[in-house]
Amino acid sequence: MSAIHPRLRFAPSPTGYLHVGGARTALFNWLYCRKHGGTFLLRIEDTDKARSTDESTRAIFEGLHWLGLDWDEEVVYQGAQVERHQRDAHALVASGHAYRDFTTAETLERLRAEATARKEPFKFDRRIAEYPQAELDARLAAGEPYAIRFRVPEGSTAWDDLVHERIEFPNKDIDDFVILRSDGTPVYNHAVVSDDIAMGITLVMRGDDHISNTPKQILLYQALGAALPQFAHLPMIHGTDGKKLSKRHGATAVGDYQHLGILPSAMANFLALLGWSPGQDIEVMMRDEMIARFDEHKLLKKAAVFDPKKLEWMNGQHLSKLPLDDVLPRVVPALVAAGLTTDADVAARAPWFRTLLDLLRVRARTIDDLVRQATPFLRDAIEYDADAVAKQWADRPATRDLLDAAAGVLAPLPEWTPAAMEGATRTLAEVRGVSAGKIFQPMRVALTGLGVSPGIFEVLELLGKERALARLHAAVRRLGEPV
RNA sequence: GGCGGUAUCGUCUAGGGGACUAGGACACGGCCCUCUCAAGGCUGGAACACGGGUUCGAAUCCCGUUACCGCUACCA
């Protein structure tokens, strides 16, 4: 049943950014190929010149690159295939599977309007396109424009969908559809089939909004005398309100998530779980594991709702579970972009940066979170968070006294090690008769300006003795000032 | 309207006739851990759309209803 060498394609039309729905379709195609040793192809469906832009094409490439979905052969541009589309269409005319239709758009519109007025469904009557041979020749000779319509045969068309199993359509419900417009350009269904045949596609995996197109395409394959590929129709992705995902739902382009500080592996992991489940309660998967576990037979039929909250959680998981070396290339540029450091600085203090980011990443959900938390460690001056100050520095004189004392016991330490710092501060707490937390919390605010940070001794160590003491003194000074 | 598709906690899902007092995850609440947060552990509430069948037995199979989605273009 399965082809010897699977060839799959992702075929977006470049009329916008790379949508998360499209990204997920691409992901499943890619996963299938990587899992089964297939070839993953990319085809840009730019037949609609009015809506297609190079910018969109670039956005699609970028989105795919970012997600790590690499294609195996040169990109195919559908717009460059029109000659073949025309050839195939005329071949169908020659073989009797299609016919020329001289009916003008205006006439069609009128007939449709009339049918609607009569409350009848409009159905194209192929008899209005039939002319005696002599008249046909005359119209042709006169150079009258005509569209080419497919002659839908009697019977019914069915296929065994990889996710839906058997689907069957009575052919009587399918109108004779246009495959080549009167201006010589191909219509979608025809272009797709012609291209898929030419590209040797063995499995067409796409959104289930194409289910109704499939019988038309199958008919085309058969008329063209080509072998049928397998079909797999993936469910759609909806917004939180259950409607098809659109701009109204906020971020829907993969690029949006990239800029929101999401890691590509987390995005891929999250997307893969929309419409597929590896079972065994497995959720978090790194790339290789995802490929290993991917199983097209476990694809789901039901549309899924895109939940940004879960995406964030997933990102937090990846942020802390990925090898540090895989997350640094994503985080360092963000730090540089925020003006907190430079590549040269990172290179010069690599071990320090690794320690810092390793400590920070477990408590961040997005790269943006991480950048925010790294700020006090990379700037000379810190900003005090009002809430943290209000909470931890409520009793200003007492806090001032405690911080002063803390600086006092830390300053003489011969070695700036966590063990030494902990000993000194805990002893201080004992002497003062307060819990250790009563010292650590105000210190945290003094050292980072924030109410949240890694362990206090890790913070002290990361900051270094000089800067740490300076911040404690600054806090003491600040607490001495009138409010 | 016609045709097609779908239907388990708010959300993502496990489940493919008895193992289901329906499991996990996100989110939400509580507790533990603890110098804060995150992570982690424990824990609470929360679902088989409805109605008929088939069967000794149905979340699982069949039919219908309802809801939602898609196609019905010389759009893709």
XYZ file of C-alpha atoms (C1' of nucleotides) in Angstrom:
559
model
C 0.000 0.000 0.000
C 2.621 2.505 0.965
C 4.805 3.814 -1.796
C 8.388 2.676 -2.060
C 9.682 6.187 -1.945
C 7.208 8.703 -0.573
C 7.190 12.145 -2.115
C 5.144 14.755 -0.317
C 4.744 18.444 -0.794
C 3.608 21.494 1.078
C 1.887 23.867 -1.329
C 1.042 27.253 0.174
C -0.141 30.198 -1.847
C 1.953 33.284 -1.152
C -0.877 35.605 -0.263
C 0.223 36.438 3.260
C 2.485 35.208 6.008
C 2.959 31.578 6.988
C -0.157 30.839 8.968
C 0.031 28.429 11.924
C -2.456 26.168 10.151
C -0.232 26.016 7.111
C 2.788 25.546 9.310
C 1.192 22.558 10.932
C 0.306 21.049 7.570
C 3.914 21.544 6.520
C 5.083 20.015 9.775
C 3.077 16.833 9.310
C 4.260 16.490 5.730
C 7.819 16.981 6.902
C 7.422 14.610 9.839
C 6.064 11.941 7.543
C 8.994 12.318 5.169
C 11.615 12.330 7.881
C 10.011 9.346 9.503
C 9.663 7.284 6.345
C 12.661 8.449 4.410
C 10.537 10.375 1.980
C 11.214 13.509 -0.005
C 9.656 16.730 1.205
C 8.935 19.279 -1.488
C 7.792 22.854 -1.479
C 5.550 24.299 -4.151
C 4.529 27.922 -4.186
C 1.056 28.245 -5.655
C 1.386 31.677 -7.135
C -1.095 31.229 -9.936
C -3.180 34.062 -8.598
C -0.912 36.894 -9.663
C -3.143 39.525 -8.169
C -2.830 38.217 -4.649
C 0.605 36.641 -4.692
C 3.634 38.611 -3.592
C 7.329 37.909 -3.389
C 7.261 39.208 0.119
C 4.822 36.484 1.129
C 6.977 33.898 -0.562
C 9.929 35.080 1.477
C 7.842 35.031 4.655
C 6.922 31.427 3.952
C 10.552 30.449 3.426
C 11.552 32.213 6.615
C 8.786 30.666 8.642
C 9.665 27.201 7.411
C 13.359 27.772 8.035
C 12.686 29.003 11.527
C 10.585 25.967 12.312
C 13.362 23.788 10.974
C 11.284 22.350 8.154
C 13.787 21.909 5.375
C 12.725 20.833 1.907
C 14.694 18.428 -0.226
C 14.516 19.705 -3.767
C 14.304 23.009 -5.498
C 11.144 24.996 -4.880
C 8.529 24.608 -7.597
C 6.644 27.721 -8.632
C 3.246 26.906 -9.961
C 3.130 30.053 -12.040
C 6.023 28.705 -14.104
C 4.096 25.578 -15.034
C 1.260 27.115 -17.040
C 2.450 25.665 -20.302
C 2.099 22.164 -18.907
C -1.244 23.087 -17.377
C -2.464 24.196 -20.788
C -1.015 21.148 -22.484
C -2.748 18.855 -20.014
C -6.019 20.701 -20.398
C -5.917 20.433 -24.178
C -4.949 16.811 -23.967
C -8.138 16.272 -22.008
C -10.101 18.005 -24.730
C -8.445 15.789 -27.297
C -9.256 12.658 -25.338
C -12.847 13.752 -24.835
C -12.540 14.150 -21.070
C -13.001 17.890 -21.370
C -14.641 20.298 -23.761
C -14.484 23.877 -24.891
C -17.051 26.212 -23.386
C -17.708 29.478 -25.168
C -20.265 30.628 -22.621
C -19.311 34.081 -21.445
C -18.957 35.015 -17.828
C -21.887 37.366 -18.196
C -24.157 34.626 -19.485
C -23.079 32.358 -16.675
C -23.810 35.044 -14.175
C -27.221 35.599 -15.643
C -28.099 31.908 -15.600
C -26.963 31.675 -12.028
C -29.058 34.666 -11.022
C -32.084 33.196 -12.736
C -31.689 29.904 -10.966
C -31.372 31.674 -7.638
C -34.493 33.678 -8.411
C -36.340 30.430 -9.003
C -34.843 29.141 -5.753
C -33.201 26.359 -7.651
C -29.609 25.275 -7.239
C -27.594 26.283 -10.265
C -26.073 23.465 -12.191
C -24.015 23.899 -15.292
C -25.786 22.306 -18.227
C -23.129 21.050 -20.600
C -25.606 21.145 -23.477
C -25.334 24.914 -23.683
C -21.693 24.422 -24.575
C -22.371 21.956 -27.327
C -22.302 23.143 -30.899
C -22.446 21.453 -34.234
C -18.946 20.835 -35.591
C -19.330 23.573 -38.190
C -20.181 26.228 -35.652
C -17.417 25.076 -33.377
C -14.932 25.405 -36.220
C -16.262 28.837 -37.059
C -15.947 30.093 -33.492
C -12.475 28.668 -33.240
C -11.494 30.232 -36.543
C -12.898 33.545 -35.377
C -10.651 33.289 -32.361
C -13.487 33.400 -29.872
C -12.282 32.860 -26.328
C -13.357 29.726 -24.535
C -12.813 28.045 -21.230
C -12.106 24.351 -20.953
C -14.473 22.381 -18.799
C -14.005 18.928 -17.437
C -16.654 16.449 -18.451
C -17.608 14.831 -15.168
C -18.527 11.209 -15.898
C -21.390 9.212 -14.437
C -20.856 7.139 -11.352
C -19.211 8.014 -8.110
C -15.751 8.799 -6.897
C -14.238 7.442 -3.724
C -10.911 7.082 -1.997
C -9.494 5.728 1.232
C -8.287 8.732 3.114
C -5.429 8.154 5.511
C -7.237 9.974 8.269
C -10.895 9.724 7.304
C -10.899 6.269 5.800
C -13.365 5.878 2.958
C -15.030 8.950 1.505
C -17.357 8.770 -1.439
C -19.029 11.388 -3.621
C -21.728 10.752 -6.214
C -20.496 12.359 -9.420
C -23.900 13.813 -10.126
C -23.215 16.344 -7.383
C -20.132 17.574 -9.138
C -20.594 20.192 -11.835
C -18.562 20.174 -15.001
C -15.884 22.457 -13.662
C -13.581 24.784 -15.528
C -9.975 23.645 -15.679
C -8.589 26.317 -17.969
C -9.937 29.852 -18.032
C -10.668 31.640 -21.260
C -7.467 33.651 -20.716
C -5.496 30.426 -20.738
C -4.702 30.315 -17.026
C -5.372 27.121 -15.088
C -7.913 26.824 -12.324
C -6.739 25.540 -8.960
C -7.860 21.924 -9.085
C -6.324 21.389 -12.465
C -3.036 23.103 -11.663
C -2.683 21.091 -8.492
C -3.229 17.776 -10.208
C -0.997 18.602 -13.141
C 1.770 19.663 -10.768
C 1.370 16.803 -8.354
C 1.622 14.347 -11.226
C 4.689 16.105 -12.615
C 6.321 16.197 -9.207
C 5.630 12.527 -8.618
C 3.687 13.169 -5.423
C 2.652 9.916 -3.757
C 0.786 11.273 -0.745
C -1.211 14.462 -0.750
C -1.464 15.632 2.838
C -3.387 18.862 3.280
C -6.163 20.605 5.190
C -9.549 18.947 5.261
C -11.053 22.004 3.605
C -9.903 20.241 0.446
C -11.992 17.135 0.954
C -14.649 18.384 -1.432
C -12.018 19.163 -4.041
C -10.605 15.689 -3.916
C -13.156 13.886 -6.094
C -12.620 16.475 -8.823
C -8.912 15.952 -8.596
C -9.228 12.198 -8.644
C -11.330 12.460 -11.774
C -8.585 14.560 -13.313
C -5.880 12.021 -12.409
C -7.926 9.279 -13.990
C -8.651 11.261 -17.134
C -4.980 12.145 -17.426
C -4.131 8.485 -17.063
C -1.970 9.050 -13.999
C -1.616 6.888 -10.927
C -3.528 8.144 -7.905
C -1.630 9.337 -4.886
C -2.815 8.603 -1.387
C -4.701 11.348 0.386
C -4.609 12.473 3.992
C -6.885 15.300 5.080
C -5.810 17.043 8.230
C -8.271 18.813 10.530
C -8.318 22.585 10.776
C -7.044 24.738 13.600
C -9.544 27.094 15.213
C -9.285 30.122 17.444
C -10.353 30.160 21.083
C -13.891 31.014 20.002
C -14.128 27.875 17.899
C -14.048 29.759 14.629
C -11.471 29.216 11.969
C -8.240 30.879 13.030
C -7.896 34.385 11.606
C -6.283 37.717 12.283
C -8.988 38.513 14.787
C -7.484 35.905 17.081
C -4.275 37.867 17.442
C -1.039 36.209 16.487
C -1.611 33.669 13.748
C 1.620 33.860 11.779
C 4.513 31.729 12.901
C 6.655 34.855 12.633
C 4.520 36.429 15.352
C 5.463 33.674 17.746
C 9.090 33.927 16.809
C 8.981 37.550 17.864
C 7.060 36.703 20.998
C 10.045 34.717 22.205
C 8.861 31.219 21.351
C 11.401 28.540 20.469
C 10.923 26.758 17.156
C 11.097 23.326 18.724
C 8.382 24.286 21.205
C 6.227 25.668 18.429
C 6.659 22.501 16.399
C 5.942 20.338 19.419
C 2.828 22.301 20.244
C 1.569 22.310 16.671
C 2.178 18.594 16.314
C -0.095 17.939 19.254
C -2.931 19.717 17.472
C -4.378 16.901 15.451
C -2.018 14.184 16.469
C -1.151 12.370 19.650
C 1.621 9.871 20.205
C -0.403 8.320 23.017
C 1.029 7.152 26.327
C 0.396 10.611 27.792
C 3.474 11.964 26.076
C 3.458 15.713 25.562
C 6.901 17.242 25.520
C 9.043 15.921 22.703
C 12.256 17.151 21.218
C 12.597 17.073 17.466
C 14.115 13.615 17.049
C 11.642 12.064 19.413
C 8.821 13.655 17.505
C 10.037 12.114 14.268
C 10.522 8.757 15.911
C 7.043 8.755 17.390
C 5.192 10.250 14.456
C 2.542 7.921 13.146
C 0.207 8.971 10.361
C -2.316 6.426 11.526
C -2.778 8.338 14.755
C -3.744 11.534 12.999
C -7.008 12.958 14.318
C -10.112 14.051 12.458
C -11.350 16.735 14.778
C -10.502 20.408 14.427
C -8.436 21.716 17.328
C -8.482 25.037 19.121
C -5.215 26.899 19.302
C -4.459 27.626 22.972
C -1.677 30.187 23.412
C -1.453 29.378 27.128
C -0.437 25.845 26.458
C 2.037 27.017 23.859
C 3.699 29.160 26.519
C 3.853 26.268 28.900
C 5.339 24.124 26.163
C 7.893 26.793 25.476
C 8.890 26.872 29.130
C 9.427 23.139 28.968
C 11.642 23.405 25.933
C 13.472 26.385 27.325
C 14.625 24.388 30.306
C 14.951 20.945 28.752
C 16.777 21.698 25.521
C 20.576 21.488 25.668
C 21.851 24.899 26.712
C 23.792 25.123 23.476
C 20.564 24.915 21.521
C 18.885 27.740 23.374
C 21.839 30.140 23.491
C 21.648 30.940 19.761
C 18.040 31.997 20.319
C 18.573 33.946 23.515
C 21.834 35.782 22.941
C 20.547 37.663 19.880
C 17.547 38.711 21.960
C 19.842 40.065 24.671
C 21.867 41.925 22.087
C 18.743 43.291 20.458
C 17.601 44.542 23.849
C 20.850 46.453 24.118
C 21.928 44.509 27.180
C 25.139 43.113 25.791
C 27.154 42.523 22.652
C 28.309 39.396 20.912
C 31.863 40.287 21.857
C 30.930 40.561 25.511
C 29.176 37.209 25.412
C 32.194 35.625 23.789
C 34.536 37.156 26.337
C 32.520 35.980 29.321
C 31.055 32.783 27.936
C 31.105 30.735 31.143
C 29.459 33.517 33.133
C 26.736 33.920 30.545
C 26.121 30.205 30.457
C 25.685 30.094 34.208
C 23.397 33.092 34.198
C 21.158 31.862 31.411
C 21.104 28.332 32.727
C 19.806 29.687 36.021
C 17.293 31.971 34.409
C 15.862 29.665 31.789
C 14.184 27.273 34.185
C 11.993 30.044 35.486
C 11.148 31.683 32.175
C 8.373 30.773 29.788
C 9.483 32.832 26.851
C 12.714 34.300 25.600
C 11.269 37.707 26.402
C 10.787 36.641 30.022
C 14.350 35.541 30.117
C 15.646 38.813 28.740
C 13.652 40.714 31.333
C 15.066 38.635 34.141
C 18.592 38.968 32.845
C 18.468 42.747 32.811
C 19.685 43.428 36.390
C 22.716 41.259 35.721
C 23.726 43.137 32.613
C 23.156 46.755 33.531
C 24.999 48.974 35.948
C 21.899 50.671 37.233
C 18.851 48.719 38.246
C 15.260 49.715 38.378
C 13.287 48.931 41.484
C 10.009 47.190 40.924
C 7.377 49.145 42.856
C 5.470 46.089 44.017
C 8.593 44.329 45.199
C 9.720 47.419 47.080
C 6.327 47.893 48.674
C 6.238 44.310 49.805
C 9.801 43.584 50.864
C 10.888 47.002 52.005
C 7.746 47.885 53.903
C 9.550 48.775 57.115
C 12.180 51.080 55.708
C 14.287 51.747 58.821
C 14.413 48.073 59.773
C 15.180 47.017 56.235
C 17.873 49.616 55.949
C 19.448 48.375 59.109
C 19.289 44.745 58.017
C 20.729 45.408 54.573
C 23.493 47.463 56.082
C 24.296 44.616 58.431
C 24.202 42.114 55.565
C 26.667 44.178 53.599
C 28.696 44.336 56.758
C 29.003 40.582 57.130
C 29.517 39.945 53.426
C 32.208 42.524 52.823
C 34.923 40.892 54.921
C 34.430 37.441 53.392
C 37.776 36.234 52.100
C 36.103 34.034 49.544
C 33.033 35.036 47.503
C 31.426 31.624 47.542
C 27.826 30.610 48.153
C 28.835 28.586 51.177
C 30.616 31.508 52.792
C 27.803 33.924 51.974
C 25.177 31.590 53.304
C 27.068 31.054 56.536
C 27.511 34.757 57.095
C 23.930 35.759 56.347
C 22.297 32.931 58.236
C 24.425 33.718 61.264
C 23.334 37.307 60.953
C 19.704 36.212 60.907
C 20.253 34.194 64.046
C 21.956 37.023 65.816
C 19.129 39.365 64.856
C 16.534 36.818 65.762
C 14.813 36.958 62.377
C 14.131 34.246 59.856
C 16.604 34.015 57.020
C 13.916 34.922 54.532
C 13.535 38.276 56.252
C 17.033 39.065 55.097
C 17.059 37.295 51.741
C 13.944 38.896 50.380
C 14.934 42.521 50.951
C 18.370 41.609 49.632
C 16.851 40.257 46.467
C 15.160 43.564 45.852
C 18.349 45.441 46.634
C 20.390 43.254 44.291
C 18.049 42.914 41.342
C 15.265 45.401 41.911
C 12.892 42.488 41.471
C 10.871 40.284 43.735
C 11.807 37.268 41.685
C 15.221 35.868 40.882
C 17.374 32.765 41.159
C 18.569 31.756 44.624
C 20.023 34.690 46.512
C 23.532 33.244 46.741
C 23.580 32.495 43.062
C 22.601 36.076 42.463
C 25.379 37.328 44.720
C 27.918 35.147 42.990
C 26.768 36.112 39.508
C 26.871 39.777 40.375
C 30.340 39.565 41.856
C 31.418 40.948 45.175
C 32.023 44.490 44.123
C 28.767 45.030 42.316
C 26.750 43.136 44.896
C 28.076 45.235 47.745
C 27.575 48.400 45.743
C 23.941 47.523 45.246
C 23.434 46.775 48.905
C 24.988 50.128 49.795
C 22.860 51.868 47.209
C 19.777 50.318 48.737
C 20.850 51.412 52.212
C 21.331 54.942 50.929
C 18.004 54.915 49.187
C 16.243 53.658 52.291
C 17.798 56.450 54.281
C 16.278 59.055 52.043
C 12.878 60.484 52.799
C 10.173 58.793 50.823
C -30.678 24.577 -0.413
C -27.442 20.258 -2.143
C -23.155 17.396 -1.054
C -19.226 16.178 2.237
C -16.739 16.239 7.035
C -16.635 16.471 12.491
C -18.674 15.667 17.603
C -14.844 12.840 25.237
C -13.470 17.957 30.912
C -13.217 25.474 29.330
C -8.837 23.817 25.899
C -5.275 19.804 23.801
C -6.111 14.729 24.136
C -6.063 8.864 25.947
C -9.766 5.531 24.686
C -10.597 1.527 18.993
C -17.371 -3.555 22.999
C -16.268 -5.559 29.072
C -9.679 -3.384 32.217
C -14.028 3.395 32.656
C -16.232 4.933 39.822
C -13.740 7.672 31.737
C -6.843 8.478 32.179
C -3.027 12.466 31.163
C -1.755 17.671 29.960
C -2.867 23.176 29.796
C -5.706 26.653 32.608
C -8.021 27.327 37.567
C -8.181 26.251 43.355
C -5.710 23.909 47.673
C -1.417 21.612 50.019
C 3.921 20.257 50.147
C 8.969 21.809 49.027
C 11.239 26.639 49.939
C 15.065 32.798 50.615
C 11.253 34.643 46.063
C 9.723 32.784 41.426
C 9.871 28.839 38.181
C 10.324 23.716 38.215
C 8.739 19.398 40.898
C 5.328 16.409 44.086
C 0.356 15.639 46.042
C -4.640 17.141 45.508
C -9.831 19.435 44.037
C -13.567 20.827 40.653
C -14.426 19.669 35.422
C -16.392 15.671 29.760
C -18.421 10.779 26.516
C -23.954 16.562 22.169
C -29.090 14.251 21.948
C -32.362 10.133 20.556
C -32.933 5.397 18.788
C -30.937 0.731 17.711
C -27.121 -3.763 17.560
C -25.197 -6.609 21.849
C -25.392 -10.348 27.750
C -22.653 -5.582 27.712
C -21.282 0.734 24.134
C -17.499 6.605 25.076
C -16.206 2.697 21.611
C -20.443 -0.345 16.090
C -25.096 1.342 13.032
C -29.088 4.992 12.022
C -31.375 9.640 12.865
C -31.427 14.647 15.118
C -28.760 18.876 16.491
C -24.486 21.988 16.280
C -20.139 23.452 13.945
C -16.936 23.453 9.587
C -15.866 22.908 4.287
C -17.180 22.640 -0.934
C -21.017 24.033 -4.208
C -16.580 30.286 -8.747
C -13.525 31.250 -15.523
C -10.761 31.888 -5.914
C -6.774 29.185 -3.931
